[in-house]
């Protein structure tokens, strides 16, 4: 023992400190958070690139123009024809901060669409980490959500707020807090102030939660979530909803009548539009969009629903219910426009994210087959998104493109703006007259908002001969004025004003037509359109 004690000591190698589990998870969380941050940045980039370049749709130009008027005058009154006030306030705010332009007119929708990516983070516990991230990827780059994130209408606002509501609802069901009812109240008020389809969403979600009371385990879970915040928590729900709803619909208390309109007039107006059947599509219109453009979401969504159901998750039933019932209700409703597909598509994409996670966690041949399909699905999602968001944003062959201003309208607007800007010092300002017949005021009201154009219906009897430097005429007005010799001294050219595709119902059920459309976007009947003429005084 003495020899050992007196011998020179050799410093022992310091043992490597084992990382504690909490530290390992913290490192994992940082890497995961960084990945989500990269995804958000990419989502913003693809939304901002060439955001103002696509020709403005009729509805987009109304949104942009009336927001511009609100920015100029500070006056706004709710009109159910144009849906809720929330988007007008946000778009006007973009003008205040960044100025009014084609880019800033679409900036708020782009930001609302990008906001859906971090919202998915709030569902990691419910969907799984991979499931929530993949769902965010589909929302970031998928054709439908990316297209309407770059489209100045209220539908992407509604989708983003709906996702926020789903996050709050399910976090509140699993771990209720006193502040959850107040958040629900704010989100519901914002949804009402965005679009009257909130009534449909309340019906869809409300019927599900009523159904939950039939199943004892689910009933106990829902009752716990309802009672945990207490009376004061639900009192804050009432206060939050009433306060936000009142401020937005009364234009910050300047138009008290907006309160009645927001509750009664909007619902009454849109119920009356059911028989009008705007858009004119068949009942299976949204099924066409999902099975052609978003078919990977359908297959992955089924896999995700089965995976969640095996966990006995009430969320699985909720997402399935909202997808199926929303699809049924919107298929039954008279109005048929592509932007309404976002309502059933949102829960389907959340299920699709879970489907990818289920494939990733599978074993053996099932995993190999699943990953191979997943690669094909991702490739098609990106290809389909590239087509509609980059190559064919105004092409009526795309199901997501409703009756649309052609890209030539943007070229005409740029040409007229260049003529206006090209007047030398001391020259008279360029005078412009737009033929307002056949509803052709928009999108020119937006494009020429700074140029002071006149709007005259030249198809009405007694319309005076034109004297303006620039004329934009409908086909019928051009023919009448040409016959009367009123276009002498002008040089004109024809251009496509609106383009559309009236989808013949029988062609869709043909397997060959279906395959050619999915792979090549070949239509089974001809597209159509409306022509106009640009005349410039020589």
Phi, psi and omega in degrees: 000323182293319181298320180293320183292322184277347182289151180299140183271139177257121183299126180285150178292129181294125181296142180290128181289126179286135181288130178293153179304320181297322179292321179297315179294325178297318178296320177299317180298321180295317179295319180294318179297320177297322178296318177296322178297318177298317179299318179297317179298316179296321178297321177293319181299311183292339176277331184272332184297125177052037185298327182263007189277328181289141179302141182286128171296156179309311182293321178300317183293327175295314178302312182294318185289314182289332171294323177295317177298319177297320177297323184282321188254339185074011184244135178206141172228136182300131176230115185300335177302325182261006180069194193288168187278344191303316185290331178294322178294316182292318180295318177298324177297321177299321178294320180298317186279318189242359184087162182267126180202171176299325179292309184289338176294335179253005185291315181298314175302321179297318179292321178295321177294319179293331180296342180290337181293304177295335177297325178297332176305324181290354180248017181299321181292322184280319184264342189097152184297314179292318181300316180293320182292317181294320176301320177296323177298315180296323178290330181286320190238352180298152187300314187289311184288326176291318181299313183277353166283342179250030188224124188278068171228173186278353190292324179288330173300312183298317180297317181295316178294325178295319177296319177300320179295319178298318178300311182294317180301313186279333170290326178289328178287321183278325180214075186297141176231162183295334183275348182300315179301322179296319177297319178298318179299316179297314183294320178296319178297319178294323177295315176299322181280000177257312183199148183287351175295354173305325178299321178292317180298320178295322177296314182296310180290320182298318179294327177295312183293330172294320177298325181302332182289349177282331184259116188307314183296316179292322179300318179296320180294318181291318179297321178298317180293326181286323186271336185300318181293342180076175182297324180292324177298317180283337171296321176293330174300311181298315182295317181294315180296310183297319182295311182292316180301314182295313181299317185286318184280340176264012184051055178058049173072013179270342179228083184303330181296341179297337179295314177294317181298321181293330182271318191249307189299317182298313179297316181298318182296312186283334171296324179291338180279353181300316181283340178292327177060058177300140180091328172068016181278161177285170184297332183271014185306313183287330174296322176302312182299314184292320184280343178259308186270326186244026183301328176299325179295325181294313181290313178295327179295321176297315178299317179296321180296318178296318180297314179293323182295326178296335176276004184057042184273128175294333179296324177302313180296321181297312182293320176298315181299311183293326176294307186292313183292320176299316179298320179293312184296314181288331174291326179283323184299150186294322184284134180228099174225149188300327184296338180286349178295340180300333183294305176286337184288329183300305178297329179295321179293322176298319176293323179298322176300317177296325178299318178296320178297320179297320178295316181298325183271355179290171182232156172068213184298327179299320179292318180298313180296319180296317179293324178296316177296319180301321178296317177297318181297314181296318179301315182291321178302314181292320179295313180298321179292321177299315181303306189280333184263344181239306187275324195227041184295339177241019183270117184292351175293338178281131180300330182284346181267109174279180177315120199227144168298132180288163179295338178294334176297318177297322178294320176296315180300317179295322180294316180294320178298320178295321176297318180296314182290337185277356177295131182288172179300133178084352179284154176294142178299149177297133177257138187227136173233130179253128174286115185270005179296154177059032177066030187268018178293320180258144013269010185296328179302326177282310185298325185252026185299333180264358189256356176062048182286160170265150177239116183228134175276099184282358175271353177279144179295141176087005178295132184291155177297143184286149175231356185291159177290328183231134176237138170240114191238146170286164183300315182293319179294321178299316181296317180294315183290326178294319178296326180277000179072025184271358182252013175296137181090357177250151172243129187233163173214150180270149175212161177283125178266299176239148178233149181203166173224112175273103187286117177288128189299318185294332183291333185291326186282352177285121184302323179295317177299316181300312182294319179294326179290315183297320186267333186229355185060036175275125182276156181264359169210167189291148170275165181224189180178179180237131181265152170222173182231138172254122178242134179236129181291134182269000000 
